[in-house]
Each structure stands twice: as structure tokens, then as C-alpha cells.
Coordinates of C-alpha atoms and ligand atoms in Angstrom, one line a residue:
X239 CA 0.9 -37.1 -5.3
X240 CA 0.2 -40.8 -6.3
X241 CA 3.9 -41.2 -7.3
X242 CA 5.1 -39.8 -4.0
X243 CA 2.8 -42.2 -2.1
X244 CA 4.2 -45.1 -4.0
X245 CA 7.7 -44.0 -3.4
X246 CA 7.3 -43.7 0.3
X247 CA 5.5 -47.0 0.6
X248 CA 8.4 -48.7 -1.3
X249 CA 10.9 -47.0 0.9
X250 CA 9.1 -48.0 4.0
X251 CA 8.9 -51.7 3.0
X252 CA 12.6 -51.7 2.1
X253 CA 13.7 -50.0 5.3
X254 CA 11.3 -51.0 8.0
X255 CA 8.9 -53.6 6.9
X256 CA 5.1 -53.5 6.6
X257 CA 3.4 -50.0 6.5
X258 CA 0.1 -49.7 8.3
X259 CA -1.2 -46.3 7.5
X260 CA -0.6 -43.7 4.7
X261 CA -1.6 -40.1 5.3
X262 CA -1.4 -37.0 3.3
X263 CA -1.5 -33.3 4.1
X264 CA -1.4 -30.3 1.7
X265 CA 0.5 -27.0 1.7
X266 CA -1.5 -23.8 1.3
X267 CA -1.6 -20.6 -0.5
X268 CA -3.0 -17.6 1.3
X269 CA -5.0 -15.4 -1.1
X270 CA -4.8 -12.5 1.2
X271 CA -4.4 -11.7 4.9
X272 CA -0.8 -12.3 6.2
X273 CA 0.4 -11.7 9.7
X274 CA -3.2 -11.2 10.7
X275 CA -3.8 -14.6 12.2
X276 CA -1.8 -14.2 15.4
X277 CA -3.5 -10.8 15.8
X278 CA -6.8 -12.6 15.9
X279 CA -7.9 -11.1 12.6
X280 CA -9.0 -12.6 9.2
X281 CA -7.2 -14.8 6.6
X282 CA -8.2 -16.3 3.3
X283 CA -6.1 -19.4 2.6
X284 CA -6.8 -22.4 0.4
X285 CA -5.1 -25.8 0.4
X286 CA -3.2 -26.8 -2.7
X287 CA -2.2 -29.8 -4.8
X288 CA 1.4 -29.8 -3.4
X289 CA 1.8 -31.6 -0.1
X290 CA 3.5 -34.2 2.0
X291 CA 2.7 -37.9 2.2
X292 CA 3.6 -40.0 5.2
X293 CA 3.5 -43.7 5.9
X294 CA 3.8 -45.2 9.4
X295 CA 3.9 -48.7 11.0
X296 CA 4.6 -50.1 14.4
X297 CA 8.1 -51.6 15.0
X298 CA 7.8 -53.4 18.4
X299 CA 10.6 -51.2 19.8
X300 CA 10.8 -48.5 22.4
X301 CA 11.7 -45.9 19.9
X302 CA 10.5 -44.2 16.8
X303 CA 12.5 -43.9 13.6
X304 CA 11.7 -41.1 11.2
X305 CA 13.1 -41.2 7.6
X306 CA 12.9 -38.1 5.4
X307 CA 13.1 -39.7 2.0
X308 CA 13.8 -36.5 0.1
X309 CA 16.7 -35.6 2.3
X310 CA 17.9 -39.1 2.9
X311 CA 18.1 -38.4 6.6
X312 CA 17.0 -40.6 9.5
X313 CA 16.4 -39.7 13.2
X314 CA 15.6 -41.9 16.1
X315 CA 13.7 -40.9 19.2
X316 CA 13.1 -42.8 22.4
X317 CA 9.5 -43.0 23.5
X318 CA 10.4 -43.8 27.1
X319 CA 12.0 -40.5 27.8
X320 CA 10.5 -37.0 27.7
X321 CA 10.4 -35.5 24.2
X322 CA 12.6 -32.5 23.5
X323 CA 13.7 -30.5 20.4
X324 CA 16.8 -31.8 18.6
X325 CA 19.3 -30.4 16.1
X326 CA 17.6 -31.9 13.0
X327 CA 15.0 -29.2 12.3
X328 CA 12.4 -31.2 10.4
X329 CA 12.2 -33.9 13.0
X330 CA 11.0 -31.4 15.6
X331 CA 7.7 -31.1 13.8
X332 CA 7.0 -34.8 14.2
X333 CA 8.4 -35.0 17.8
X334 CA 6.1 -32.1 18.7
X335 CA 3.1 -33.9 17.3
X336 CA 4.1 -37.1 19.3
X337 CA 4.3 -34.9 22.4
X338 CA 0.8 -33.6 21.7
X339 CA -0.6 -37.2 21.6
X340 CA 1.3 -38.1 24.8
X341 CA -0.2 -35.1 26.6
X342 CA -3.6 -36.3 25.5
X343 CA -3.0 -39.6 27.2
X344 CA -2.3 -41.7 24.1
X345 CA -0.2 -44.7 25.1
X346 CA 2.5 -44.6 22.4
X347 CA 4.3 -47.7 21.0
X348 CA 7.4 -47.5 18.9
X349 CA 6.8 -47.0 15.2
X350 CA 8.5 -46.0 12.0
X351 CA 7.8 -43.1 9.7
X352 CA 8.8 -42.4 6.1
X353 CA 7.7 -39.2 4.5
X354 CA 8.3 -37.2 1.3
X355 CA 6.5 -34.4 -0.6
X356 CA 6.5 -31.9 -3.4
X357 CA 5.8 -28.8 -1.4
X358 CA 9.0 -26.8 -1.5
X359 CA 10.6 -26.3 1.9
X360 CA 10.8 -22.8 3.5
X361 CA 9.1 -21.1 0.7
X362 CA 5.9 -19.7 2.3
X363 CA 3.7 -22.7 1.3
X364 CA 3.5 -24.2 4.8
X365 CA 5.6 -27.2 4.3
X366 CA 6.0 -27.4 8.1
X367 CA 2.2 -27.5 8.6
X368 CA 1.9 -30.1 6.0
X369 CA 4.5 -32.2 7.8
X370 CA 2.8 -31.7 11.2
X371 CA -0.7 -32.4 9.9
X372 CA 0.3 -35.6 7.9
X373 CA 1.9 -36.8 11.2
X374 CA -1.2 -36.0 13.3
X375 CA -3.5 -37.9 10.9
X376 CA -1.1 -40.9 10.5
X377 CA -0.4 -41.3 14.2
X378 CA -4.0 -40.9 15.4
X379 CA -5.1 -43.5 12.9
X380 CA -2.2 -45.8 13.8
X381 CA -3.2 -45.8 17.5
X382 CA -7.0 -45.7 16.8
X383 CA -7.2 -42.4 18.7
X384 CA -10.2 -40.6 17.3
X385 CA -9.6 -36.9 17.0
X386 CA -11.8 -33.9 16.1
X387 CA -10.4 -31.9 13.3
X388 CA -10.2 -28.9 15.6
X389 CA -8.0 -30.8 18.0
X390 CA -5.8 -32.1 15.1
X391 CA -5.2 -28.4 14.2
X392 CA -4.1 -27.5 17.7
X393 CA -1.7 -30.5 18.1
X394 CA 0.0 -29.4 14.9
X395 CA 0.1 -25.7 15.8
X396 CA 1.5 -26.5 19.3
X397 CA 4.2 -28.7 17.8
X398 CA 5.4 -25.7 15.9
X399 CA 5.3 -23.4 19.0
X400 CA 6.9 -25.8 21.4
X401 CA 9.3 -27.8 19.4
X402 CA 10.2 -25.6 16.4
X403 CA 10.2 -22.4 18.4
X404 CA 8.0 -20.4 15.9
X405 CA 5.1 -18.7 17.6
X406 CA 3.0 -19.0 14.5
X407 CA -0.7 -18.3 14.2
X408 CA -3.4 -20.9 13.3
X409 CA -3.8 -20.3 9.6
X410 CA -1.4 -22.9 8.1
X411 CA -2.5 -25.8 10.1
X412 CA -6.2 -24.8 9.8
X413 CA -5.9 -24.6 6.0
X414 CA -4.0 -27.9 5.7
X415 CA -6.7 -29.7 7.7
X416 CA -9.9 -27.9 6.6
X417 CA -9.0 -27.1 3.0
X418 CA -11.4 -28.0 0.1
X419 CA -10.9 -28.2 -3.6
X420 CA -11.9 -25.0 -5.4
X421 CA -12.7 -23.2 -2.1
X422 CA -10.9 -20.6 -0.1
X423 CA -11.5 -20.5 3.7
X424 CA -12.4 -17.2 5.2
X425 CA -11.3 -17.7 8.7
X426 CA -11.9 -15.5 11.7
X427 CA -8.8 -16.3 13.8
X428 CA -10.4 -15.1 17.0
X429 CA -13.0 -17.8 17.3
X430 CA -12.2 -20.1 14.4
X431 CA -15.5 -19.4 12.8
X432 CA -15.1 -19.9 9.1
X433 CA -16.9 -20.1 5.8
X434 CA -15.9 -21.7 2.5
X435 CA -15.9 -19.3 -0.5
X436 CA -15.8 -20.9 -3.9
X437 CA -12.9 -19.5 -6.0
X438 CA -14.6 -18.5 -9.2
X439 CA -12.2 -16.3 -11.1
X440 CA -13.1 -17.3 -14.6
X441 CA -10.2 -17.5 -17.0
X442 CA -7.5 -16.9 -14.3
X443 CA -5.3 -19.2 -12.3
X444 CA -2.8 -19.2 -9.5
X445 CA 0.9 -19.2 -10.2
X446 CA 3.7 -19.3 -7.5
X447 CA 7.1 -17.9 -8.3
X448 CA 9.7 -19.0 -5.9
X449 CA 12.5 -16.5 -5.3
X450 CA 14.6 -19.4 -4.0
X451 CA 15.7 -17.1 -1.3
X452 CA 15.3 -19.0 2.0
X453 CA 13.9 -17.2 5.0
X454 CA 16.4 -18.3 7.6
X455 CA 16.1 -14.8 9.1
X456 CA 12.4 -15.4 9.1
X457 CA 11.8 -17.2 12.3
X458 CA 13.4 -14.7 14.6
X459 CA 11.9 -11.7 12.7
X460 CA 8.5 -13.5 12.7
X461 CA 8.6 -13.7 16.5
X462 CA 9.8 -10.1 16.7
X463 CA 6.8 -8.9 14.6
X464 CA 4.5 -10.7 17.1
X465 CA 6.2 -8.9 19.9
X466 CA 5.9 -5.6 18.1
X467 CA 2.2 -6.1 17.6
X468 CA 1.9 -7.0 21.3
X469 CA 3.7 -3.8 22.2
X470 CA 1.3 -1.8 20.0
X471 CA -1.7 -3.5 21.5
X472 CA -0.5 -2.7 25.0
X473 CA -0.1 0.9 24.1
X474 CA -3.7 1.0 22.8
X475 CA -5.0 -0.9 25.8
X476 CA -3.7 1.7 28.1
X477 CA -6.2 4.1 26.7
X478 CA -8.9 1.6 25.5
X479 CA -8.9 -1.2 28.0
X480 CA -11.8 -3.0 26.3
X481 CA -9.6 -3.8 23.3
X482 CA -8.6 -7.5 23.2
X483 CA -6.5 -7.7 20.1
X484 CA -5.4 -5.6 17.2
X485 CA -8.5 -6.9 15.5
X486 CA -10.6 -4.6 17.7
X487 CA -8.5 -1.5 17.1
X488 CA -9.5 1.3 14.7
X489 CA -7.1 3.7 13.0
X490 CA -8.4 6.6 15.0
X491 CA -7.5 4.8 18.2
X492 CA -3.9 4.4 17.0
X493 CA -3.7 8.1 16.4
X494 CA -4.8 8.9 19.9
X495 CA -2.1 6.9 21.7
X496 CA 1.6 7.3 21.7
X497 CA 3.9 4.6 20.5
X498 CA 7.2 4.4 18.5
X499 CA 6.7 5.2 14.8
X500 CA 7.8 1.6 13.8
X501 CA 5.2 0.0 16.1
X502 CA 2.5 2.3 14.7
X503 CA 3.4 1.1 11.2
X504 CA 3.1 -2.5 12.2
X505 CA -0.3 -1.9 13.7
X506 CA -1.5 0.2 10.8
X507 CA -0.6 -2.7 8.4
X508 CA -2.5 -5.2 10.5
X509 CA -5.6 -3.0 10.6
X510 CA -5.5 -2.3 6.9
X511 CA -4.9 -5.9 6.0
X512 CA -8.0 -7.0 8.0
X513 CA -10.1 -4.6 6.0
X514 CA -8.6 -5.9 2.8
X515 CA -9.5 -9.5 3.7
X516 CA -13.1 -8.5 4.3
X517 CA -13.2 -6.7 0.9
X518 CA -11.4 -9.5 -0.8
X519 CA -14.0 -12.0 0.5
X520 CA -16.8 -9.9 -1.1
X521 CA -15.0 -9.7 -4.4
X522 CA -14.3 -13.4 -4.4
X523 CA -18.0 -14.0 -4.0
X524 CA -18.7 -11.8 -6.9
X525 CA -15.9 -13.2 -9.1
X526 CA -14.3 -9.7 -9.4
X527 CA -10.8 -10.9 -10.2
X528 CA -9.3 -7.5 -11.2
X529 CA -10.5 -5.8 -8.0
X530 CA -9.4 -8.8 -6.0
X531 CA -6.0 -8.6 -7.7
X532 CA -5.6 -4.9 -6.8
X533 CA -6.1 -5.8 -3.1
X534 CA -3.3 -8.4 -3.5
X535 CA -0.9 -5.6 -4.7
X536 CA -2.0 -3.4 -1.9
X537 CA -1.4 -6.2 0.6
X538 CA 2.1 -6.6 -0.7
X539 CA 2.9 -2.9 -0.4
X540 CA 1.8 -3.0 3.2
X541 CA 3.9 -6.1 3.9
X542 CA 6.9 -4.5 2.3
X543 CA 6.7 -0.9 3.5
X544 CA 4.8 -1.0 6.8
X545 CA 5.3 -4.5 8.1
X546 CA 8.8 -4.9 6.6
X547 CA 8.8 -8.6 6.0
X548 CA 9.5 -8.6 2.3
X549 CA 12.9 -8.5 0.5
X550 CA 14.4 -7.1 -2.7
X551 CA 13.7 -10.3 -4.6
X552 CA 10.0 -10.5 -3.7
X553 CA 9.5 -6.8 -4.3
X554 CA 11.1 -7.1 -7.7
X555 CA 8.8 -9.9 -8.8
X556 CA 5.7 -8.1 -7.6
X557 CA 6.8 -4.8 -9.2
X558 CA 7.4 -6.5 -12.5
X559 CA 4.1 -8.4 -12.2
X560 CA 2.4 -5.0 -11.8
X561 CA 3.6 -4.0 -15.3
X562 CA 1.9 -7.0 -17.0
X563 CA -1.7 -6.7 -18.0
X564 CA -2.4 -10.4 -17.6
X565 CA -1.3 -10.4 -14.0
X566 CA -4.3 -9.4 -12.1
X567 CA -2.7 -9.6 -8.7
X568 CA 0.6 -10.4 -7.0
X569 CA 1.9 -10.5 -3.5
X570 CA 4.4 -12.2 -1.2
X571 CA 2.9 -14.8 1.0
X572 CA 3.4 -16.3 4.4
X573 CA 6.0 -15.3 6.9
X574 CA 8.2 -13.4 4.3
X575 CA 11.9 -12.7 3.8
X576 CA 11.9 -14.9 0.8
X577 CA 9.8 -17.7 -0.5
X578 CA 7.1 -17.4 -3.2
X579 CA 5.0 -14.7 -4.7
X580 CA 1.4 -15.7 -5.4
X581 CA 0.1 -14.4 -8.7
X582 CA -3.3 -14.4 -10.2
X583 CA -2.8 -14.6 -13.9
X584 CA -5.2 -14.7 -16.9
X585 CA -4.9 -18.0 -18.7
X586 CA -4.8 -16.4 -22.1
X587 CA -1.4 -14.9 -21.5
X588 CA -0.1 -17.0 -18.7
X589 CA 2.9 -18.6 -20.3
X590 CA 4.1 -15.3 -21.7
X591 CA 3.7 -13.5 -18.4
X592 CA 5.5 -16.2 -16.5
X593 CA 8.4 -16.1 -19.0
X594 CA 8.7 -12.3 -18.7
X595 CA 8.8 -12.5 -14.9
X596 CA 11.3 -15.3 -15.0
X597 CA 13.6 -13.6 -17.4
X598 CA 13.5 -10.3 -15.5
X599 CA 14.2 -12.1 -12.2
X600 CA 17.1 -14.0 -13.7
X601 CA 18.6 -10.8 -15.2
X602 CA 18.4 -9.0 -11.9
X603 CA 19.4 -11.7 -9.4
X604 CA 21.1 -14.4 -11.5
X605 CA 18.7 -17.0 -10.1
X606 CA 16.3 -19.1 -12.2
X607 CA 13.1 -19.0 -10.1
X608 CA 11.0 -22.1 -9.7
X609 CA 7.5 -21.8 -11.1
X610 CA 4.5 -23.7 -9.7
X611 CA 1.1 -23.6 -11.4
X612 CA -1.1 -24.7 -8.5
X613 CA -4.6 -25.8 -8.0
X614 CA -6.6 -26.0 -4.9
X615 CA -7.1 -29.4 -3.3
X616 CA -8.7 -31.1 -0.4
X617 CA -7.3 -31.0 3.1
X618 CA -5.4 -33.6 5.1
X619 CA -6.6 -37.1 5.7
X620 CA -5.9 -40.8 5.6
X621 CA -5.2 -42.2 2.1
X622 CA -5.1 -45.8 3.1
X623 CA -5.1 -48.1 6.2
X624 CA -3.5 -51.4 5.3
X625 CA -5.1 -54.4 6.9
X626 CA -3.0 -57.4 8.2
Ligands
GLA175 C1 3.5 -18.2 8.7 C2 2.7 -18.7 10.0 C3 1.2 -18.3 9.9 C4 1.0 -16.9 9.5 C5 1.9 -16.5 8.3 C6 1.8 -15.0 8.0 O1 3.1 -19.0 7.6 O2 2.9 -20.0 10.2 O3 0.6 -18.6 11.1 O4 1.3 -16.0 10.5 O5 3.2 -16.9 8.5 O6 0.6 -14.7 7.6

């Protein structure tokens, strides 16, 4: 990331003048537990060494200028008018964060932003949360507004809800802010109680394979899945009013109430995935990588067949991974409909396994997938505050 930080500082100086603050926020992998967060269940993410760096500095104007260095795109936003979403998708994440500060009574002054990163966009690694969180940290530092981490997470999450139109859960922003090197976070999304679990799979590491299929369908289907879960929950509640979320539902309850078959499958997946996260947490503690890996494959099957958020490309990569002895586990990750598979692969045969997966993907889909060998890393924060 050091190179990226240097790059954005240079670009800032060239374009706008003196930078005041440099922040950083990581993307995340999710070891297991997808589409459980907004159902108030459990997730097991970890922040990674791919992320977004952002530099900011006041400009004495009544507007903010945001420059996305990687895209060479600039956007201007007035700070005297109410904030609203605009056409340029990435800018909404920053505008949403600004709005969050304004709502909390921060008196905004005009400032400039330059950001860049190495977390691939729209590939299930939470590039949007990384952008939101780097903005939250940079802006609070710039205006000397002291912020609890829990509040930082909410500002970032609300930006996504209100300005990007995705009714996401809390996992991505939580992981980006709270992540720690070599630890996964077992998070209870109902009350945000969490514990750090050291990742101690000896001789095995994480590899992401990017299908390079972008999930443009993803946002609308994501919101639809949320509604479907809501529908299932309401059906269960009619018979079991004490139930607050799918997290409280047991399979026997589902069988006792009537709901469309598709809604049943969505709920079944969520219930089973919550169980898997609980089991996976235990296996992580014991360092049982093969057992853990099996749960990853099961999770993928559920996401593909019951929750239906996978696609042919992801399914192919996971199927092929299942044939390789050195791949202990493989699954799609995040919202779905493209993006990356997460693979837990034995170091001793890592290169060979990656090559096999890549070749088979190329043969079938004519696309050379991007490969990222990732490590866990610390969560978001301020890298530097420049003094006058
Ligand atoms: C996206 C959302 C998260 C979570 C995952 C699926 O990444 O931002 O809140 O719901 O999808 O697990």
C-alpha cells in the first residue's frame, strides 16, 4: 500500500495543494457466513492487505472535490446544499459519508479528496466499504471530530443504504474498521458482540480467484433476497410471534408454516449457514483446516442452490477446486453474481493448484481470471496527519 499512498499524495499536491490527512481502509474476505448479516445472524470476516488509501485537505471553498485517481474521474459537490445521490456511482459512497457527518452536527468546510486502491472493484471484497471507511476516518480527523469506532461503522453503512441504494448488512464496514492482522472476527450481527479468532491453519493460505464477471445484477437481486427473507420471517412470525429475525428460527418451525417453496429455500439456507458459522468458529479455534474447508464447500452449495446468488463462473471454479486435493475449501463470497471465490489452499501445492484452476476457467469461459494471494491485515485508520 505504501506505493499507493505515495501516488495519491503526489496527485493531491499536483492537483489541489497541501494534503492534511492520509487514511487507509482495507477490503475483507469472509471466511464463511454470507447473507446472514442482515438476517441478524453470524459472520466470520477478516480484513485483508488490499484496500483504499485516501488523502484530504481543506480548500477554503464552499465545495468538495473528489478525485478517483485510478479512474481519472473528478466530481464536485456543494456543501451549502442538501446532499443527494449523483450519477457517478463511486462518489455516492463519499457523499453519503459527508451526509452522515452533517447529520451528526459537524460543521463542514470545503475540502478536496484523492483516493486510490488495489482492492478490485465489484468483486465481493468490499471495495465500497473500504472507500466509505477511508472517507469516515479521513474526514473525522480533518475536522477534529472524535468518533467511536462503532459510530464510524454506522456512518459508513448508512452511506451505502441511503446514497448507494444497497440495503447491505453490517459485515463489510465492521470488518474494514475492526479487522486485525491474523485474526478473523466472529460477529453476532444482532448485537454486534464479537470475538477475534486467530487464523491458525498451518501450511495453508487464502487465495482469491476473480471470475472478472461483474455483479451489476447484484444490487437489485441483493435487495430482493432481503425482501424474500423478510417475507419468510413474516410467515414464521404469524405462528411464532416471539421470533425477531431468521436467526431465531429453527428448521422445524419452517416446516410448520406455509410459504412459497422459493422463500422456504432462502430461509433454509440462512438457518443452515448460521450453523455452519458456529461450527466453523470452533474448527478455526482448533486449527482443523480440512473440516473448515468442507464447511466452505457446503456454504457455496447453499448459496448456489438454495439462495441462488451464484453464477456459472463461480460454480465452475468451486467445482474444479473440489477436485484438487490441496484445495481444502472454496466458496463464492459476498453479495454474489460474480466476483471472487475464496480458496483455502495448502502452500505445498499452491502454485500448481492455482494454475489448474486458471487453465480450466480459461478453457471454459475464455477469461483469464485474476488471482490474489491475500493476507489478513489491520483495520482502517489514519496513516498520517500532516502538520502545517
Ligand atoms: C455484501 C453486503 C454485506 C453482506 C454480503 C453477503 O457484501 O455488503 O452486508 O450481506 O454482501 O454476505
